[in-house]
């Protein structure tokens, strides 16, 4: 099988985000970059599928500036066979990214499954998988928890709003966006880390893929940090008075009721 | 004439068989091709240690009772072997004896032999009593042990019967030099069998004795009694210093394709010599915090299992299996109580570390909860999930300079991850800063340039991650030309002091307990405020057993006004680990009782109001233990820095 995983490099979860001086983005100095955690589930799922199907190949693709090659190396160390770097600007939006990824995937001889994480943990947009699928005219299963594979189709359990699940069948080729709980991503073994360092990463420029900044649909104008978290409040008194006070607070301060 | 011929036949048969079996052991040991530690240096020190511990039986006498019995048997063995030699030669050359050494020497020799034959017999009876009646738990059941004692006892009995028959048959001039044999002769003489009969009996008992000796020689190679051959060399090859850095893997060397030990053959010949030296005494197991809390790890059983794997020619098979399970390997806190207790200097932790290295680096197998710890260390240089950028936040408002600010300083304060991020240990750090300020010590920190030393990663088996961190730290420390370092964390202390040398990091490193003790004795601190309390000090393994720092923390506490000291049942070299060493800090404890609770119980038994620690991991574990025992109202867990800081008035 020809298995693909599209991954995004994002700031580490512990990063304290600072805005860029003109507030059109974030200040990336000193940031530690990681593979977006949902994408790790996608990589793991791809590797497990490959291990069950001899002769399969897993190729990871990342779009972004030069630094995202590190994320590709991480995926190679986990066990991916090949890596493709789609070199586009840091500021690329979901559509621009999806179009670039789709163009890169279309250059491949045969694509059976494309995995994504259900969303990246930085912008949390959750759009790239669907957009890529649409641009490639492929079926797409998002927020997938559990997938059964057969020769020409998949059956996926996906999470829907309200804590419910639904089962979806789709024919190959298919795009699958992974939800947490799909698996436990592996820790790269040292021999694989060593091998990953030496592997070649194929690179595409915008011109190779026929994309350009004209494909950018979103312009970022003014980023703001969320207001700092307020300390918690303890509502005192017996159950009746406390309940009354709580309702009052929810109404006047939190303004949720 | 029949005697020399029969002796030659017997000797060729028994010794030949024994030799063949020893040769097999040698060949088996050679199949273990892993890298052995370099131990053929510092020969004079090694010879002295060998003399003290083999002839002097120092390590054996750590346990005085059975130690004395063993010493008697061992010395008896040496002395009686002289007689056995005489016996062998006299069988080949009739009439030979050591009389040519001069009559006084010969008489003394006979007297000492006679005396020790009875000592050995008594010691064997004592050992049997211990095994049959007292049955210490750590000793276990062993038919081998009974065979060895039966052999040894029978050898002594045959000597007495032989000597007594000889005395009765010939009444030699040196008769008086053998008072114990004479007593036996007194009893045997009652039979009144006549000179010829006693002469025949002397020959029969001599042959029984010689056959037993030769049979024993053939029995030894697969018995625990093999230690009489292996323990001497193993003592010679001991780790001479208390500190013992883990071996450094060269990741640049592309010829290395296997990291750590997957198979028995990946361990070294020195590991095999360790198994051969094991006497199954169980002293390691007796003090093991894992074993004592019902974990599947017994250091003794691990060594025996590895030995059996080698003997059963299962060298090609993985070490991890039915006997040595992953749970066994992960249960170790690397507290090193086993190694310090071992009378023959077996190094258990080396094997566990090697097996862990294979599991982690080659197979990516480790307790699931450790993965996030590795990832935190990789991305943020701390096992806790905090940003590297926030490492120095604890120091806000304390006006501590970082090296980047180019301050004048005498010593670098290595804060460590716990001091930087853990709420409880931040308080300890602040107390230590107070001490440094009060004693006018000029110090600085690395701030956000500091990163985890990598101790936990290394002990868990992730040498690659450890080296990544070690190189960053050494690079930073050397760039600032740091000479002296003080830290409140024994794990940082041990790593920077003993393990960064391999990466070009050479510094004078102090643990804060040493530093505080020095400040107190130099009169730079003036603890005047009385804190009336009984304090019991819990030894950190990486301070105590790994670095021999036992006195300084105790001395510092003892100098504080109002404080009385109480020792726990297990202290100093025999101290019990808190349960957090060897990376166990980051693993769930799902089997048996919790190590920290058992250790806390020992602390509570002293009746102390304060359990003092000198390690952030111990602090966490003992604090949890006190909470579990619901004693937070009556017992406080304090770092020695807090105790000292609290007693300073101005």
PDB file of N, CA, C and O in Angstrom, chain B residues 326 330 360 365-372 460 584 586-588:
ATOM      1  N   UNK B 326      10.351  -7.938  32.169  1.00  0.00           N
ATOM      2  CA  UNK B 326      10.524  -6.484  32.120  1.00  0.00           C
ATOM      3  C   UNK B 326      10.230  -5.860  33.485  1.00  0.00           C
ATOM      4  O   UNK B 326      10.884  -4.910  33.889  1.00  0.00           O
ATOM      5  N   UNK B 330      12.486  -3.134  35.486  1.00  0.00           N
ATOM      6  CA  UNK B 330      11.997  -1.792  35.813  1.00  0.00           C
ATOM      7  C   UNK B 330      11.815  -1.570  37.299  1.00  0.00           C
ATOM      8  O   UNK B 330      11.628  -0.443  37.751  1.00  0.00           O
ATOM      9  N   UNK B 360      15.104   0.259  25.950  1.00  0.00           N
ATOM     10  CA  UNK B 360      14.693   1.620  25.599  1.00  0.00           C
ATOM     11  C   UNK B 360      15.169   2.006  24.202  1.00  0.00           C
ATOM     12  O   UNK B 360      14.381   2.436  23.364  1.00  0.00           O
ATOM     13  N   UNK B 365      10.889  -0.087  24.415  1.00  0.00           N
ATOM     14  CA  UNK B 365       9.989  -0.688  25.405  1.00  0.00           C
ATOM     15  C   UNK B 365      10.305  -0.132  26.780  1.00  0.00           C
ATOM     16  O   UNK B 365      11.431  -0.287  27.274  1.00  0.00           O
ATOM     17  N   UNK B 366       9.339   0.509  27.394  1.00  0.00           N
ATOM     18  CA  UNK B 366       9.501   1.032  28.747  1.00  0.00           C
ATOM     19  C   UNK B 366       8.114   1.370  29.261  1.00  0.00           C
ATOM     20  O   UNK B 366       7.167   1.442  28.478  1.00  0.00           O
ATOM     21  N   UNK B 367       7.966   1.551  30.576  1.00  0.00           N
ATOM     22  CA  UNK B 367       6.636   1.876  31.086  1.00  0.00           C
ATOM     23  C   UNK B 367       6.066   3.084  30.335  1.00  0.00           C
ATOM     24  O   UNK B 367       6.759   4.089  30.152  1.00  0.00           O
ATOM     25  N   UNK B 368       4.809   2.970  29.905  1.00  0.00           N
ATOM     26  CA  UNK B 368       4.205   3.957  29.005  1.00  0.00           C
ATOM     27  C   UNK B 368       4.325   5.389  29.527  1.00  0.00           C
ATOM     28  O   UNK B 368       4.521   6.325  28.756  1.00  0.00           O
ATOM     29  N   UNK B 369       4.232   5.530  30.870  1.00  0.00           N
ATOM     30  CA  UNK B 369       4.225   6.884  31.433  1.00  0.00           C
ATOM     31  C   UNK B 369       5.571   7.594  31.263  1.00  0.00           C
ATOM     32  O   UNK B 369       5.662   8.812  31.440  1.00  0.00           O
ATOM     33  N   UNK B 370       6.611   6.834  30.908  1.00  0.00           N
ATOM     34  CA  UNK B 370       7.939   7.434  30.764  1.00  0.00           C
ATOM     35  C   UNK B 370       8.067   8.215  29.453  1.00  0.00           C
ATOM     36  O   UNK B 370       8.871   9.128  29.336  1.00  0.00           O
ATOM     37  N   UNK B 371       7.227   7.870  28.475  1.00  0.00           N
ATOM     38  CA  UNK B 371       7.357   8.506  27.157  1.00  0.00           C
ATOM     39  C   UNK B 371       7.228  10.028  27.237  1.00  0.00           C
ATOM     40  O   UNK B 371       7.997  10.767  26.633  1.00  0.00           O
ATOM     41  N   UNK B 372       6.234  10.479  27.993  1.00  0.00           N
ATOM     42  CA  UNK B 372       6.059  11.936  28.085  1.00  0.00           C
ATOM     43  C   UNK B 372       7.245  12.561  28.819  1.00  0.00           C
ATOM     44  O   UNK B 372       7.618  13.702  28.544  1.00  0.00           O
ATOM     45  N   UNK B 460      17.235   5.263  33.201  1.00  0.00           N
ATOM     46  CA  UNK B 460      16.147   4.499  32.581  1.00  0.00           C
ATOM     47  C   UNK B 460      16.677   3.744  31.367  1.00  0.00           C
ATOM     48  O   UNK B 460      16.128   2.720  30.980  1.00  0.00           O
ATOM     49  N   UNK B 584      12.769   5.684  38.650  1.00  0.00           N
ATOM     50  CA  UNK B 584      11.496   5.218  39.228  1.00  0.00           C
ATOM     51  C   UNK B 584      10.616   6.403  39.617  1.00  0.00           C
ATOM     52  O   UNK B 584       9.408   6.250  39.757  1.00  0.00           O
ATOM     53  N   UNK B 586       9.571   8.542  37.865  1.00  0.00           N
ATOM     54  CA  UNK B 586       8.649   8.841  36.777  1.00  0.00           C
ATOM     55  C   UNK B 586       7.777   7.667  36.392  1.00  0.00           C
ATOM     56  O   UNK B 586       7.062   7.708  35.405  1.00  0.00           O
ATOM     57  N   UNK B 587       7.881   6.575  37.163  1.00  0.00           N
ATOM     58  CA  UNK B 587       7.099   5.395  36.808  1.00  0.00           C
ATOM     59  C   UNK B 587       6.018   5.136  37.856  1.00  0.00           C
ATOM     60  O   UNK B 587       6.207   5.425  39.028  1.00  0.00           O
ATOM     61  N   UNK B 588       4.924   4.559  37.399  1.00  0.00           N
ATOM     62  CA  UNK B 588       3.889   4.133  38.336  1.00  0.00           C
ATOM     63  C   UNK B 588       4.426   2.953  39.134  1.00  0.00           C
ATOM     64  O   UNK B 588       5.248   2.187  38.656  1.00  0.00           O
TER      65      UNK B 588
END
